[in-house]
CSV table of C-alpha atoms and ligand atoms in Angstrom, one decimal:
chain,number,residue,atom,x,y,z
A,1,UNK,CA,-11.5,-133.9,51.1
A,2,UNK,CA,-9.5,-130.6,50.3
A,3,UNK,CA,-6.0,-130.1,51.6
A,4,UNK,CA,-7.4,-127.4,53.9
A,5,UNK,CA,-10.2,-129.6,55.5
A,6,UNK,CA,-7.5,-132.5,55.9
A,7,UNK,CA,-5.1,-130.1,57.7
A,8,UNK,CA,-7.7,-128.8,59.9
A,9,UNK,CA,-8.8,-132.3,60.8
A,10,UNK,CA,-5.2,-133.2,61.8
A,11,UNK,CA,-4.8,-130.2,63.8
A,12,UNK,CA,-8.1,-130.9,65.7
A,13,UNK,CA,-7.0,-134.6,66.0
A,14,UNK,CA,-3.7,-133.6,67.6
A,15,UNK,CA,-5.6,-131.3,70.0
A,16,UNK,CA,-8.3,-133.7,70.8
A,17,UNK,CA,-6.0,-136.6,71.4
A,18,UNK,CA,-4.6,-134.6,74.3
A,19,UNK,CA,-7.5,-132.7,75.6
A,20,UNK,CA,-11.0,-133.5,75.3
A,21,UNK,CA,-12.6,-130.7,77.2
A,22,UNK,CA,-15.2,-128.5,75.7
A,23,UNK,CA,-15.3,-124.5,75.8
A,24,UNK,CA,-17.8,-122.4,73.9
A,25,UNK,CA,-15.6,-119.3,74.2
A,26,UNK,CA,-12.4,-118.6,72.3
A,27,UNK,CA,-10.2,-115.6,72.9
A,28,UNK,CA,-7.4,-114.3,70.9
A,29,UNK,CA,-5.0,-111.8,72.6
A,30,UNK,CA,-3.3,-109.2,70.7
A,31,UNK,CA,0.2,-107.4,70.9
A,32,UNK,CA,1.2,-106.7,74.4
A,33,UNK,CA,-2.0,-108.0,75.7
A,34,UNK,CA,-1.0,-111.5,76.5
A,35,UNK,CA,-1.1,-111.0,80.2
A,36,UNK,CA,-4.7,-112.1,80.5
A,37,UNK,CA,-3.3,-115.6,79.9
A,38,UNK,CA,-1.8,-115.3,83.4
A,39,UNK,CA,-5.3,-115.2,84.9
A,40,UNK,CA,-6.0,-118.3,83.4
A,41,UNK,CA,-6.1,-121.6,85.3
A,42,UNK,CA,-4.4,-123.5,82.7
A,43,UNK,CA,-5.3,-127.1,82.1
A,44,UNK,CA,-3.5,-127.7,79.0
A,45,UNK,CA,-1.1,-125.7,76.8
A,46,UNK,CA,0.0,-126.3,73.2
A,47,UNK,CA,2.9,-124.3,71.9
A,48,UNK,CA,2.0,-123.4,68.5
A,49,UNK,CA,5.0,-125.0,66.9
A,50,UNK,CA,3.6,-128.5,68.3
A,51,UNK,CA,0.4,-128.3,66.5
A,52,UNK,CA,0.3,-129.7,63.0
A,53,UNK,CA,-0.2,-127.0,60.2
A,54,UNK,CA,-0.3,-124.2,62.7
A,55,UNK,CA,1.6,-121.1,61.6
A,56,UNK,CA,4.5,-119.9,63.9
A,57,UNK,CA,4.4,-116.6,65.6
A,58,UNK,CA,7.4,-114.4,65.1
A,59,UNK,CA,6.6,-111.0,66.5
A,60,UNK,CA,8.1,-109.8,69.9
A,61,UNK,CA,5.2,-109.7,72.5
A,62,UNK,CA,3.6,-112.7,71.2
A,63,UNK,CA,4.3,-115.8,73.1
A,64,UNK,CA,2.6,-118.3,71.0
A,65,UNK,CA,0.5,-120.9,72.5
A,66,UNK,CA,-3.0,-122.3,72.5
A,67,UNK,CA,-4.4,-122.7,76.0
A,68,UNK,CA,-7.2,-124.6,77.4
A,69,UNK,CA,-8.2,-123.5,80.7
A,70,UNK,CA,-10.8,-121.4,82.9
A,71,UNK,CA,-11.1,-117.7,83.2
A,72,UNK,CA,-13.1,-116.6,86.3
A,73,UNK,CA,-14.2,-120.1,86.4
A,74,UNK,CA,-15.4,-120.4,82.8
A,75,UNK,CA,-13.8,-122.8,80.4
A,76,UNK,CA,-12.2,-121.0,77.4
A,77,UNK,CA,-9.8,-121.7,74.6
A,78,UNK,CA,-7.1,-118.8,74.3
A,79,UNK,CA,-4.7,-118.0,71.7
A,80,UNK,CA,-1.8,-116.1,73.4
A,81,UNK,CA,-0.2,-114.5,70.3
A,82,UNK,CA,-1.8,-114.4,67.0
A,83,UNK,CA,-0.6,-114.5,63.4
A,84,UNK,CA,-0.2,-111.4,61.2
A,85,UNK,CA,-0.4,-110.9,57.6
A,86,UNK,CA,2.7,-108.7,57.8
A,87,UNK,CA,4.7,-111.6,59.0
A,88,UNK,CA,4.4,-113.2,55.7
A,89,UNK,CA,1.5,-115.6,56.3
A,90,UNK,CA,-1.3,-115.8,53.9
A,91,UNK,CA,-4.8,-114.5,54.9
A,92,UNK,CA,-5.8,-118.0,55.0
A,93,UNK,CA,-3.0,-118.9,57.5
A,94,UNK,CA,-4.0,-116.0,59.5
A,95,UNK,CA,-7.6,-117.4,59.7
A,96,UNK,CA,-6.4,-120.9,60.4
A,97,UNK,CA,-6.5,-121.1,64.2
A,98,UNK,CA,-10.0,-119.4,64.1
A,99,UNK,CA,-11.2,-122.4,62.1
A,100,UNK,CA,-9.4,-124.8,64.5
A,101,UNK,CA,-11.4,-123.0,67.4
A,102,UNK,CA,-14.6,-123.5,65.3
A,103,UNK,CA,-13.9,-127.0,65.0
A,104,UNK,CA,-13.1,-127.3,68.7
A,105,UNK,CA,-16.8,-126.0,69.5
A,106,UNK,CA,-16.1,-122.3,70.1
A,107,UNK,CA,-19.3,-120.4,69.5
A,108,UNK,CA,-18.2,-116.8,70.8
A,109,UNK,CA,-14.9,-115.5,69.8
A,110,UNK,CA,-13.4,-112.5,71.8
A,111,UNK,CA,-10.6,-110.4,70.2
A,112,UNK,CA,-8.1,-107.9,71.5
A,113,UNK,CA,-5.8,-105.8,69.6
A,114,UNK,CA,-3.5,-102.6,69.8
A,115,UNK,CA,-4.6,-100.1,67.5
A,116,UNK,CA,-3.8,-96.4,66.5
A,117,UNK,CA,-6.4,-94.1,67.3
A,118,UNK,CA,-7.5,-91.6,64.5
A,119,UNK,CA,-10.6,-90.4,66.2
A,120,UNK,CA,-9.5,-86.9,67.6
A,121,UNK,CA,-11.5,-87.8,71.0
A,122,UNK,CA,-9.2,-90.7,71.7
A,123,UNK,CA,-6.3,-90.7,74.0
A,124,UNK,CA,-3.5,-93.4,74.5
A,125,UNK,CA,-4.7,-96.0,76.8
A,126,UNK,CA,-8.3,-95.7,75.9
A,127,UNK,CA,-10.5,-98.7,74.9
A,128,UNK,CA,-12.5,-98.9,71.9
A,129,UNK,CA,-15.1,-101.6,71.4
A,130,UNK,CA,-15.2,-102.4,67.5
A,131,UNK,CA,-18.7,-101.9,66.3
A,132,UNK,CA,-17.7,-102.5,62.8
A,133,UNK,CA,-14.6,-102.8,60.4
A,134,UNK,CA,-13.5,-101.5,57.1
A,135,UNK,CA,-11.4,-104.1,55.2
A,136,UNK,CA,-10.3,-102.3,52.2
A,137,UNK,CA,-6.6,-103.1,52.6
A,138,UNK,CA,-6.6,-106.7,54.2
A,139,UNK,CA,-6.7,-109.6,52.1
A,140,UNK,CA,-10.0,-111.6,52.5
A,141,UNK,CA,-9.1,-115.0,53.9
A,142,UNK,CA,-12.2,-116.5,52.1
A,143,UNK,CA,-10.7,-115.9,48.7
A,144,UNK,CA,-10.4,-119.1,46.7
A,145,UNK,CA,-12.5,-122.1,46.8
A,146,UNK,CA,-15.3,-122.0,49.4
A,147,UNK,CA,-15.3,-125.0,51.8
A,148,UNK,CA,-18.9,-125.5,52.3
A,149,UNK,CA,-18.4,-127.5,55.5
A,150,UNK,CA,-16.8,-124.5,57.0
A,151,UNK,CA,-19.3,-121.8,55.9
A,152,UNK,CA,-21.4,-120.2,53.3
A,153,UNK,CA,-19.8,-118.6,49.9
A,154,UNK,CA,-21.0,-115.2,50.4
A,155,UNK,CA,-21.3,-114.5,54.2
A,156,UNK,CA,-23.4,-111.7,55.4
A,157,UNK,CA,-21.5,-108.9,57.1
A,158,UNK,CA,-24.0,-106.5,58.3
A,159,UNK,CA,-23.3,-107.3,61.9
A,160,UNK,CA,-19.8,-108.7,62.2
A,161,UNK,CA,-19.5,-107.6,65.8
A,162,UNK,CA,-22.4,-109.0,67.9
A,163,UNK,CA,-24.7,-106.3,69.1
A,164,UNK,CA,-25.7,-108.0,72.3
A,165,UNK,CA,-22.1,-108.6,73.4
A,166,UNK,CA,-21.5,-105.0,72.8
A,167,UNK,CA,-24.4,-103.8,74.9
A,168,UNK,CA,-23.3,-106.5,77.6
A,169,UNK,CA,-19.8,-105.1,77.8
A,170,UNK,CA,-21.0,-101.5,77.9
A,171,UNK,CA,-23.0,-102.3,81.1
A,172,UNK,CA,-20.1,-104.2,82.5
A,173,UNK,CA,-17.7,-101.3,81.8
A,174,UNK,CA,-20.3,-98.8,83.3
A,175,UNK,CA,-20.6,-101.0,86.5
A,176,UNK,CA,-16.7,-101.0,86.9
A,177,UNK,CA,-16.3,-97.1,86.0
A,178,UNK,CA,-14.3,-98.1,82.8
A,179,UNK,CA,-14.7,-95.5,80.1
A,180,UNK,CA,-15.3,-97.1,76.6
A,181,UNK,CA,-15.4,-95.7,73.2
A,182,UNK,CA,-17.2,-97.7,70.2
A,183,UNK,CA,-16.2,-97.3,66.7
A,184,UNK,CA,-14.8,-98.6,63.5
A,185,UNK,CA,-11.7,-100.4,63.0
A,186,UNK,CA,-10.0,-100.1,59.8
A,187,UNK,CA,-7.8,-103.0,59.0
A,188,UNK,CA,-4.4,-102.5,57.3
A,189,UNK,CA,-1.5,-104.8,56.4
A,190,UNK,CA,1.3,-103.0,58.2
A,191,UNK,CA,4.1,-103.5,59.1
A,192,UNK,CA,4.7,-99.9,58.6
A,193,UNK,CA,2.7,-97.6,60.8
A,194,UNK,CA,0.7,-95.1,58.8
A,195,UNK,CA,1.9,-91.8,57.2
A,196,UNK,CA,0.3,-88.7,58.4
A,197,UNK,CA,-1.7,-88.4,55.1
A,198,UNK,CA,-2.9,-92.0,55.6
A,199,UNK,CA,-4.0,-91.6,59.2
A,200,UNK,CA,-6.0,-88.6,57.9
A,201,UNK,CA,-7.5,-90.5,55.1
A,202,UNK,CA,-8.4,-93.4,57.4
A,203,UNK,CA,-10.3,-91.1,59.6
A,204,UNK,CA,-12.1,-89.5,56.4
A,205,UNK,CA,-13.1,-93.0,55.4
A,206,UNK,CA,-15.0,-93.7,58.6
A,207,UNK,CA,-12.2,-95.2,60.8
A,208,UNK,CA,-11.8,-94.5,64.4
A,209,UNK,CA,-8.8,-96.9,65.0
A,210,UNK,CA,-6.5,-98.5,62.7
A,211,UNK,CA,-4.5,-101.8,63.2
A,212,UNK,CA,-2.8,-104.9,61.6
A,213,UNK,CA,-5.1,-107.6,62.8
A,214,UNK,CA,-8.5,-108.9,63.7
A,215,UNK,CA,-10.3,-108.3,60.4
A,216,UNK,CA,-9.2,-111.5,58.8
A,217,UNK,CA,-9.9,-113.5,62.1
A,218,UNK,CA,-13.4,-111.8,62.3
A,219,UNK,CA,-14.3,-112.8,58.7
A,220,UNK,CA,-13.3,-116.4,59.3
A,221,UNK,CA,-15.3,-116.4,62.5
A,222,UNK,CA,-18.4,-115.0,60.9
A,223,UNK,CA,-18.0,-117.5,58.0
A,224,UNK,CA,-18.0,-120.1,60.6
A,225,UNK,CA,-21.0,-118.8,62.3
A,226,UNK,CA,-19.5,-117.5,65.5
A,227,UNK,CA,-20.5,-114.5,67.4
A,228,UNK,CA,-17.6,-112.1,67.7
A,229,UNK,CA,-16.6,-109.3,70.1
A,230,UNK,CA,-13.7,-107.3,69.6
A,231,UNK,CA,-12.0,-104.5,71.4
A,232,UNK,CA,-8.9,-102.3,70.6
A,233,UNK,CA,-6.5,-100.7,73.0
A,234,UNK,CA,-5.6,-97.2,71.7
A,235,UNK,CA,-1.9,-97.4,71.7
A,236,UNK,CA,-0.9,-94.4,69.8
A,237,UNK,CA,-2.5,-91.4,68.1
A,238,UNK,CA,-2.3,-91.0,64.4
A,239,UNK,CA,-3.9,-87.8,64.2
A,240,UNK,CA,-1.4,-85.9,66.4
A,241,UNK,CA,-0.2,-82.8,64.7
A,242,UNK,CA,3.3,-82.8,65.7
A,243,UNK,CA,6.0,-85.5,66.4
A,244,UNK,CA,4.2,-88.3,65.0
A,245,UNK,CA,6.9,-91.1,65.4
A,246,UNK,CA,5.4,-94.2,66.6
A,247,UNK,CA,7.6,-97.2,67.8
A,248,UNK,CA,6.4,-100.8,68.4
A,249,UNK,CA,8.0,-100.5,72.1
A,250,UNK,CA,5.6,-97.7,72.8
A,251,UNK,CA,2.6,-99.7,71.5
A,252,UNK,CA,3.5,-102.7,73.7
A,253,UNK,CA,3.9,-100.4,76.6
A,254,UNK,CA,0.7,-98.5,76.2
A,255,UNK,CA,-1.1,-101.9,75.8
A,256,UNK,CA,0.3,-103.2,78.9
A,257,UNK,CA,-0.6,-100.3,80.8
A,258,UNK,CA,-4.2,-100.5,79.6
A,259,UNK,CA,-4.4,-104.3,79.9
A,260,UNK,CA,-5.9,-104.7,83.4
A,261,UNK,CA,-9.3,-103.0,82.1
A,262,UNK,CA,-9.4,-105.4,79.4
A,263,UNK,CA,-8.7,-108.4,81.6
A,264,UNK,CA,-11.5,-107.5,83.9
A,265,UNK,CA,-13.9,-106.8,81.1
A,266,UNK,CA,-13.2,-110.2,79.4
A,267,UNK,CA,-13.3,-112.1,82.7
A,268,UNK,CA,-16.6,-110.6,83.6
A,269,UNK,CA,-17.8,-111.1,80.1
A,270,UNK,CA,-17.2,-114.7,79.8
A,271,UNK,CA,-19.1,-115.2,83.1
A,272,UNK,CA,-22.2,-113.9,81.5
A,273,UNK,CA,-22.0,-116.0,78.4
A,274,UNK,CA,-23.1,-119.6,77.9
A,275,UNK,CA,-20.2,-121.8,78.6
B,1,HPA,N1,-1.3,-98.2,62.9
B,1,HPA,C1,-1.5,-99.6,62.7
B,1,HPA,N2,-1.5,-100.6,63.5
B,1,HPA,C2,-1.3,-100.3,64.8
B,1,HPA,C3,-1.1,-99.0,65.2
B,1,HPA,C4,-1.2,-97.8,64.2
B,1,HPA,O1,-1.1,-96.7,64.6
B,1,HPA,N3,-0.9,-98.9,66.6
B,1,HPA,C5,-1.0,-100.3,67.0
B,1,HPA,N4,-1.1,-101.1,65.8
């Protein structure tokens, strides 16, 4: 058995000896978006540092625990706090918890993130459903020997974000009068925010929003055969002509302000999915 598979098995064993409940839905919460975790009726919590082989989260705004509980009455696994490539983890480490979720039985993965808007129609606080992504800059987590037990060598990426889930969330948003954009997320490594020239380039390349997460997790989830739904909270505007300084605090604040919309959508979404 490869080292990776052995490690995954040990992580799984650790969790499974303490919690043998089943959930088909996994949720990963982005920067400043961990409040959804407060809506969860927690049955079991695992600080990341307790789980063998889990990386540790270091960024402010990330509380760092894997939760089993129910959201709106539906069982879910939730990662409150994620791992980013810019923290110094390898792409494979960033993808690791997604693989653990897959082994725990997760079939649908919901992701949220904070992102910079480069589509001129976007405003701070808007939500954007990720229809597709561009990963020209984030290292692919599947580089290296393929573990056939995890997935195929050359995964198809024609529909990384499940179309049915997108349609469903659009309906839920309309029913709740929540305005949504839909667009392309361009993944960068960070940790610098982009220069003006880079924001412009990202838009020219076909990006509507830019962020430092999500892509590697989505790739690992697609590899594992999961359905993925992802949504960005637009926390800053890269295309602004003047005064384009952006701070992490501003990003966290904007994310927190938009979070109730996201919590409502995720709660209603999980209630429509097979548990
Ligand atoms: N760029 C990259 N990542 C981000 C941004 C941004 O403007 N905002 C939030 N995450």
